[in-house]
Amino acid sequence: MNEDFTYRKNALFPQRYISPKKLFIFLQENYGDYISEVGSSTLHQPIFKFSFGTGKLRIAAWSQMHGNESTATLAMLDLLYSIEQDRKLKLELENQISLDFIFMLNPDGSEKWTRRNALDIDLNRDFNQESSLEIKILKQLIETGNYDYALNLHDQRTIFTTDGIHPATLSFLSPSENIEREITQTRKKSMAIIAFIYNRLDIKLKNQIGRYSDEFYPNSVGDNLMKMGIPTILFEGGHFQNDYIRNETRKFYTIALYYAISGMIELKDSTENFETYFEIPENRETHFDVIYRNVKLNTDFHCILDVAIQFREEYKGGDEIEFTPIVVEVGDLGKKKGWKEIDCTGKFFKSEKKFPKLNEIQNFEII
């Protein structure tokens, strides 16, 4: 496979928020020969499978299992658009892979920008119970598809870094098969693909690729697919400095998807260089979105502290999500950092209350 992949953005989807209706109309109008309806959500929205290629290498993938994690959907749209502009690459991929991709597994949650589905079920903790229609659809696909690999695609919060300084813009995981986190042959195959991605992407995204925790979750999708013998690669799209709309993350996510597919083609079930997986730094939880330093409160005693803000992503209608500042911590935050830090020394804390209230919307100004 040619590693000189040219990224192109699908300009029809410029925001993080994706209306399910808009997505489905787009797929029907532009990829009608590639899609099929594989079921319906709790609220009777269609769920589509996109099938690409006739090759021997079989890959299953899905996006927006969690409705408020849209980067993978956008990256897949960008990947398809990029491939369409390179006829030679498209033909090469069509001949080597058979990809089944479920766009927006959780359309009800996606429409409202919520992690869970319409019944408040976390689909990624429903593999065994099968309480949701959506997980039944995914399992039906997996159990009948005879897949060589699976791509479990997610987003992660802005709190993660690779080293306490650089954001974990992309993180990867080879899920565990058991509580002992044994390094099985299936895990090695998954690790080899992640190592393949890392070796090619680290140059472009230096110090911003992390390794997600491999704690075993007995009811999660990835861990159970690994137990079934399907090497599964979990993607997590994270923060990029000053880019809460995640345009940069989206670009690198797309490139990583391309490298993942390239690695599957090239390695052909091999575990070559899987050890490189352990060179990827583990995610560290080190940052808040904003920290106000040295805030002097309007109390009747001397009180100076730090206030941490985390943006809550909300969909209130329209074309894009909104970012609501929430107070998530107060006190001595010397061991934490903020993507934005504001020194309030000598400034005035203006608020109707004497102090900021935890887990409530920011109700103060610093003037």
Coordinates of C-alpha atoms in Angstrom, one line a residue:
M1 CA 0.0 0.0 0.0
N2 CA 1.1 3.5 -0.8
E3 CA 1.8 5.3 2.5
D4 CA 1.6 8.8 0.9
F5 CA -2.0 9.2 1.7
T6 CA -3.5 12.6 0.8
Y7 CA -6.1 13.8 3.3
R8 CA -9.1 15.7 2.0
K9 CA -11.9 16.9 4.1
N10 CA -15.6 16.3 3.2
A11 CA -16.7 20.0 3.3
L12 CA -20.4 19.0 3.5
F13 CA -19.8 18.0 7.1
P14 CA -17.9 20.9 8.7
Q15 CA -19.2 20.7 12.3
R16 CA -18.8 18.1 15.0
Y17 CA -22.5 17.7 15.3
I18 CA -24.0 15.5 12.6
S19 CA -27.7 15.2 12.1
P20 CA -28.7 11.6 11.5
K21 CA -31.1 12.6 8.9
K22 CA -28.5 14.7 7.0
L23 CA -26.1 11.8 7.2
F24 CA -28.5 9.2 6.0
I25 CA -29.7 11.4 3.1
F26 CA -26.1 11.9 2.1
L27 CA -25.3 8.2 2.2
Q28 CA -28.3 7.3 0.1
E29 CA -27.6 10.0 -2.5
N30 CA -23.8 9.4 -2.8
Y31 CA -23.3 5.8 -1.8
G32 CA -26.6 4.1 -2.6
D33 CA -24.9 1.1 -4.1
Y34 CA -22.8 0.6 -1.0
I35 CA -25.3 0.9 1.8
S36 CA -28.0 -1.3 3.2
E37 CA -30.3 -0.9 6.2
V38 CA -29.4 -3.4 8.9
G39 CA -31.9 -2.4 11.5
S40 CA -33.5 0.4 13.4
S41 CA -32.8 2.2 16.7
T42 CA -35.0 2.3 19.7
L43 CA -36.7 5.4 18.3
H44 CA -37.1 3.7 14.9
Q45 CA -34.3 5.6 13.1
P46 CA -32.5 3.5 10.4
I47 CA -29.1 2.1 11.0
F48 CA -27.0 1.7 7.8
K49 CA -24.1 -0.6 6.9
F50 CA -21.6 0.7 4.3
S51 CA -19.9 -2.2 2.5
F52 CA -16.8 -1.5 0.4
G53 CA -14.6 -3.9 -1.5
T54 CA -14.5 -7.5 -2.6
G55 CA -11.1 -8.5 -1.1
K56 CA -10.3 -11.5 1.1
L57 CA -9.4 -9.3 4.1
R58 CA -12.6 -8.8 6.1
I59 CA -12.9 -5.8 8.4
A60 CA -15.8 -4.7 10.6
A61 CA -16.0 -1.1 12.0
W62 CA -18.6 1.2 13.6
S63 CA -18.9 4.8 14.7
Q64 CA -20.9 6.7 17.3
M65 CA -21.7 3.8 19.5
H66 CA -21.7 6.7 21.9
G67 CA -23.8 9.5 20.4
N68 CA -21.6 12.4 21.5
E69 CA -18.4 10.9 19.9
S70 CA -18.6 11.9 16.2
T71 CA -15.0 12.2 15.1
A72 CA -15.0 8.6 13.7
T73 CA -18.0 9.3 11.6
L74 CA -16.5 12.4 10.2
A75 CA -13.1 10.7 9.7
M76 CA -14.8 7.9 7.7
L77 CA -16.6 10.4 5.6
D78 CA -13.2 12.1 5.0
L79 CA -11.5 8.8 4.2
L80 CA -14.2 7.9 1.6
Y81 CA -13.9 11.4 0.1
S82 CA -10.1 11.2 0.0
I83 CA -10.2 7.7 -1.6
E84 CA -12.7 8.9 -4.3
Q85 CA -10.2 11.5 -5.5
D86 CA -7.6 8.8 -6.0
R87 CA -8.9 6.2 -8.5
K88 CA -5.8 4.0 -8.3
L89 CA -6.0 3.8 -4.5
K90 CA -9.7 3.1 -4.6
L91 CA -9.3 0.2 -7.0
E92 CA -6.4 -1.2 -4.9
L93 CA -8.4 -1.1 -1.7
E94 CA -11.5 -2.6 -3.4
N95 CA -9.5 -5.6 -4.5
Q96 CA -7.8 -6.2 -1.2
I97 CA -10.4 -5.6 1.6
S98 CA -14.1 -6.2 2.4
L99 CA -15.0 -3.5 4.8
D100 CA -18.4 -3.4 6.6
F101 CA -18.8 0.0 8.4
I102 CA -21.9 0.9 10.5
F103 CA -22.3 4.6 10.4
M104 CA -23.7 6.0 13.6
L105 CA -24.7 2.8 15.5
N106 CA -26.5 5.0 18.1
P107 CA -28.5 7.5 16.0
D108 CA -30.9 8.4 18.9
G109 CA -28.0 9.4 21.1
S110 CA -26.3 11.1 18.2
E111 CA -29.3 13.3 17.5
K112 CA -29.4 14.5 21.1
W113 CA -25.6 14.5 21.5
T114 CA -25.7 12.0 24.4
R115 CA -23.4 9.1 25.2
R116 CA -26.2 6.6 25.8
N117 CA -29.1 5.5 23.7
A118 CA -32.8 6.5 24.0
L119 CA -33.2 4.0 26.9
D120 CA -30.1 5.5 28.7
I121 CA -28.1 2.3 28.0
D122 CA -24.4 2.5 27.4
L123 CA -24.0 0.3 24.3
N124 CA -20.4 -0.4 25.2
R125 CA -21.5 -2.1 28.4
D126 CA -24.4 -4.1 26.9
F127 CA -22.6 -6.9 25.0
N128 CA -23.7 -9.7 27.3
Q129 CA -27.1 -8.4 28.5
E130 CA -28.3 -7.3 25.0
S131 CA -30.8 -4.9 26.4
S132 CA -30.6 -2.6 23.4
L133 CA -31.7 -3.1 19.8
E134 CA -28.5 -1.4 18.6
I135 CA -26.1 -3.9 20.2
K136 CA -28.1 -6.7 18.8
I137 CA -27.6 -5.3 15.3
L138 CA -23.8 -5.0 15.9
K139 CA -23.5 -8.5 17.3
Q140 CA -25.5 -9.9 14.4
L141 CA -23.1 -8.3 12.0
I142 CA -20.0 -9.5 13.9
E143 CA -21.3 -13.1 14.4
T144 CA -22.1 -13.6 10.7
G145 CA -19.3 -11.7 9.1
N146 CA -16.2 -13.9 9.6
Y147 CA -14.1 -10.9 10.2
D148 CA -10.3 -10.8 10.4
Y149 CA -10.2 -7.5 12.3
A150 CA -12.5 -5.0 14.0
L151 CA -12.2 -1.2 14.5
N152 CA -14.0 0.1 17.6
L153 CA -14.1 3.8 17.2
H154 CA -14.6 6.4 20.0
D155 CA -13.7 9.8 21.3
Q156 CA -12.1 10.7 24.6
R157 CA -12.2 13.7 26.9
T158 CA -9.8 16.7 26.9
I159 CA -8.4 15.7 30.3
F160 CA -5.9 13.2 28.8
T161 CA -2.3 13.9 27.9
T162 CA 0.6 11.7 26.8
D163 CA 3.2 13.2 29.1
G164 CA 1.5 15.9 31.3
I165 CA 2.2 18.5 28.6
H166 CA 1.0 17.3 25.2
P167 CA -2.7 16.4 24.6
A168 CA -3.6 12.8 23.7
T169 CA -5.0 13.7 20.3
L170 CA -5.2 10.0 19.4
S171 CA -5.1 7.1 21.8
F172 CA -5.2 3.4 20.9
L173 CA -6.0 0.2 22.8
S174 CA -5.6 -3.5 22.3
P175 CA -8.4 -4.6 24.6
S176 CA -7.8 -7.3 27.2
E177 CA -9.4 -10.7 27.0
N178 CA -9.3 -11.4 30.7
I179 CA -8.8 -9.8 34.1
E180 CA -5.1 -10.8 34.1
R181 CA -4.6 -8.7 30.9
E182 CA -2.8 -11.6 29.3
I183 CA -0.9 -10.9 26.1
T184 CA -2.6 -13.4 23.9
Q185 CA -2.0 -14.1 20.2
T186 CA -5.1 -12.1 19.3
R187 CA -3.9 -9.1 21.4
K188 CA -0.5 -9.3 19.7
K189 CA -2.2 -9.1 16.3
S190 CA -4.1 -6.0 17.4
M191 CA -1.0 -4.5 19.0
A192 CA 0.9 -5.0 15.7
I193 CA -1.7 -2.9 13.8
I194 CA -1.5 -0.2 16.5
A195 CA 2.3 -0.3 16.3
F196 CA 2.1 0.0 12.5
I197 CA -0.1 3.1 12.8
Y198 CA 2.2 4.6 15.5
N199 CA 5.4 4.1 13.5
R200 CA 3.9 6.1 10.6
L201 CA 1.9 8.7 12.4
D202 CA 4.2 9.7 15.3
I203 CA 6.3 11.8 12.9
K204 CA 3.2 13.8 12.0
L205 CA 1.7 13.9 15.5
K206 CA 4.8 14.0 17.7
N207 CA 4.2 13.3 21.4
Q208 CA 0.4 13.4 20.9
I209 CA -0.4 9.6 20.5
G210 CA -1.3 7.7 23.7
R211 CA -2.2 4.3 24.9
Y212 CA -5.5 3.8 26.5
S213 CA -5.9 1.8 29.7
D214 CA -6.3 -1.9 29.1
E215 CA -8.4 -2.6 32.2
F216 CA -10.7 -5.5 31.5
Y217 CA -14.4 -4.9 31.1
P218 CA -16.3 -8.1 30.9
N219 CA -19.4 -6.5 29.4
S220 CA -17.7 -4.2 26.8
V221 CA -17.7 -4.8 23.1
G222 CA -13.9 -4.8 22.4
D223 CA -13.0 -7.1 25.2
N224 CA -15.5 -9.7 24.1
L225 CA -14.6 -9.5 20.5
M226 CA -11.0 -10.2 21.5
K227 CA -12.3 -13.3 23.5
M228 CA -14.0 -14.4 20.2
G229 CA -10.6 -14.3 18.5
I230 CA -11.2 -11.1 16.5
P231 CA -8.2 -8.7 16.8
T232 CA -9.9 -5.4 17.7
I233 CA -8.3 -2.0 17.6
L234 CA -9.9 0.7 19.7
F235 CA -9.5 4.3 18.6
E236 CA -9.9 7.3 20.9
G237 CA -10.0 10.8 19.3
G238 CA -9.0 13.5 21.8
H239 CA -7.9 17.1 22.2
F240 CA -5.7 19.2 20.0
Q241 CA -4.5 22.5 21.3
N242 CA -7.0 25.3 20.7
D243 CA -9.2 23.1 18.6
Y244 CA -12.4 22.1 20.5
I245 CA -14.2 21.6 17.1
R246 CA -11.6 18.9 16.6
N247 CA -10.7 19.7 13.0
E248 CA -7.1 18.6 13.5
T249 CA -8.1 15.5 15.5
R250 CA -10.5 14.6 12.6
K251 CA -7.6 14.9 10.1
F252 CA -5.2 12.7 12.1
Y253 CA -8.0 10.2 12.9
T254 CA -8.7 9.8 9.1
I255 CA -5.0 9.2 8.4
A256 CA -4.9 6.7 11.3
L257 CA -7.8 4.8 9.8
Y258 CA -6.0 4.6 6.5
Y259 CA -2.8 3.4 8.2
A260 CA -4.9 0.8 10.1
I261 CA -6.3 -0.6 6.9
S262 CA -2.8 -0.5 5.3
G263 CA -1.4 -2.4 8.2
M264 CA -4.0 -5.1 8.0
I265 CA -3.2 -5.6 4.3
E266 CA 0.5 -5.5 4.8
L267 CA 0.8 -7.6 8.0
K268 CA -1.6 -10.3 6.8
D269 CA -2.5 -11.6 10.3
S270 CA 1.2 -11.2 11.5
T271 CA 2.2 -10.0 14.9
E272 CA 5.4 -8.3 13.6
N273 CA 6.7 -5.5 15.8
F274 CA 3.8 -5.8 18.2
E275 CA 6.3 -4.9 21.0
T276 CA 6.3 -1.3 19.8
Y277 CA 2.8 -1.0 21.2
F278 CA 4.4 -0.8 24.7
E279 CA 6.6 2.2 23.6
I280 CA 3.4 4.3 23.2
P281 CA 3.0 6.4 26.4
E282 CA 0.0 5.6 28.5
N283 CA -2.8 8.2 28.8
R284 CA -2.4 10.5 31.8
E285 CA -5.3 12.4 33.4
T286 CA -3.6 15.8 34.0
H287 CA -5.6 18.7 32.5
F288 CA -8.7 20.7 32.8
D289 CA -10.0 23.0 30.1
V290 CA -9.4 26.1 32.1
I291 CA -7.8 26.8 35.5
Y292 CA -8.2 30.2 37.2
R293 CA -5.2 30.5 39.5
N294 CA -5.0 32.5 42.7
V295 CA -8.6 33.5 42.9
K296 CA -9.4 35.7 46.0
L297 CA -13.0 34.9 47.1
N298 CA -15.4 37.4 48.5
T299 CA -15.4 35.8 51.9
D300 CA -15.1 37.5 55.4
F301 CA -11.8 35.7 55.8
H302 CA -8.7 35.4 53.6
C303 CA -9.3 32.8 51.0
I304 CA -7.2 32.3 47.8
L305 CA -7.6 29.2 45.7
D306 CA -7.7 27.7 42.2
V307 CA -10.9 27.0 40.2
A308 CA -11.0 24.4 37.5
I309 CA -13.5 24.6 34.6
Q310 CA -14.5 21.8 32.2
F311 CA -16.6 22.5 29.2
R312 CA -19.8 20.4 29.0
E313 CA -20.7 19.7 25.4
E314 CA -24.4 20.2 24.7
Y315 CA -26.7 20.2 21.7
K316 CA -29.4 22.8 21.9
G317 CA -30.5 22.9 18.3
G318 CA -29.0 24.3 15.1
D319 CA -25.9 23.1 13.3
E320 CA -23.3 22.7 16.1
I321 CA -22.8 21.8 19.8
E322 CA -22.3 24.4 22.5
F323 CA -19.6 24.4 25.2
T324 CA -21.0 25.2 28.7
P325 CA -18.3 26.0 31.4
I326 CA -18.8 23.9 34.5
V327 CA -17.0 24.3 37.8
V328 CA -15.5 20.8 38.5
E329 CA -12.8 21.5 41.2
V330 CA -11.7 24.2 43.6
G331 CA -8.8 24.4 46.0
D332 CA -5.1 23.7 45.5
L333 CA -4.7 22.5 41.9
G334 CA -0.9 22.8 41.8
K335 CA -0.5 19.3 40.5
K336 CA -3.0 19.9 37.6
K337 CA -2.8 22.0 34.5
G338 CA -5.2 23.8 32.3
W339 CA -5.2 24.1 28.5
K340 CA -5.9 27.7 29.4
E341 CA -4.6 29.2 32.6
I342 CA -5.6 32.6 34.0
D343 CA -3.6 34.2 36.8
C344 CA -6.1 36.1 39.0
T345 CA -3.6 37.7 41.3
G346 CA -4.7 41.3 42.1
K347 CA -8.0 40.8 40.3
F348 CA -11.6 40.9 41.5
F349 CA -13.9 37.9 41.8
K350 CA -17.3 39.2 40.6
S351 CA -20.2 36.9 41.4
E352 CA -23.6 36.9 43.1
K353 CA -22.2 34.2 45.4
K354 CA -19.2 34.3 47.7
F355 CA -17.7 31.2 46.1
P356 CA -18.0 29.1 43.0
K357 CA -20.4 26.1 43.3
L358 CA -19.1 22.6 42.3
N359 CA -20.8 20.9 39.3
E360 CA -22.7 24.1 38.4
I361 CA -22.3 26.5 35.5
Q362 CA -19.6 29.1 36.0
N363 CA -21.3 32.0 37.7
F364 CA -18.4 34.4 38.1
E365 CA -16.2 36.8 36.2
I366 CA -12.6 37.9 36.9
I367 CA -12.2 41.6 36.4

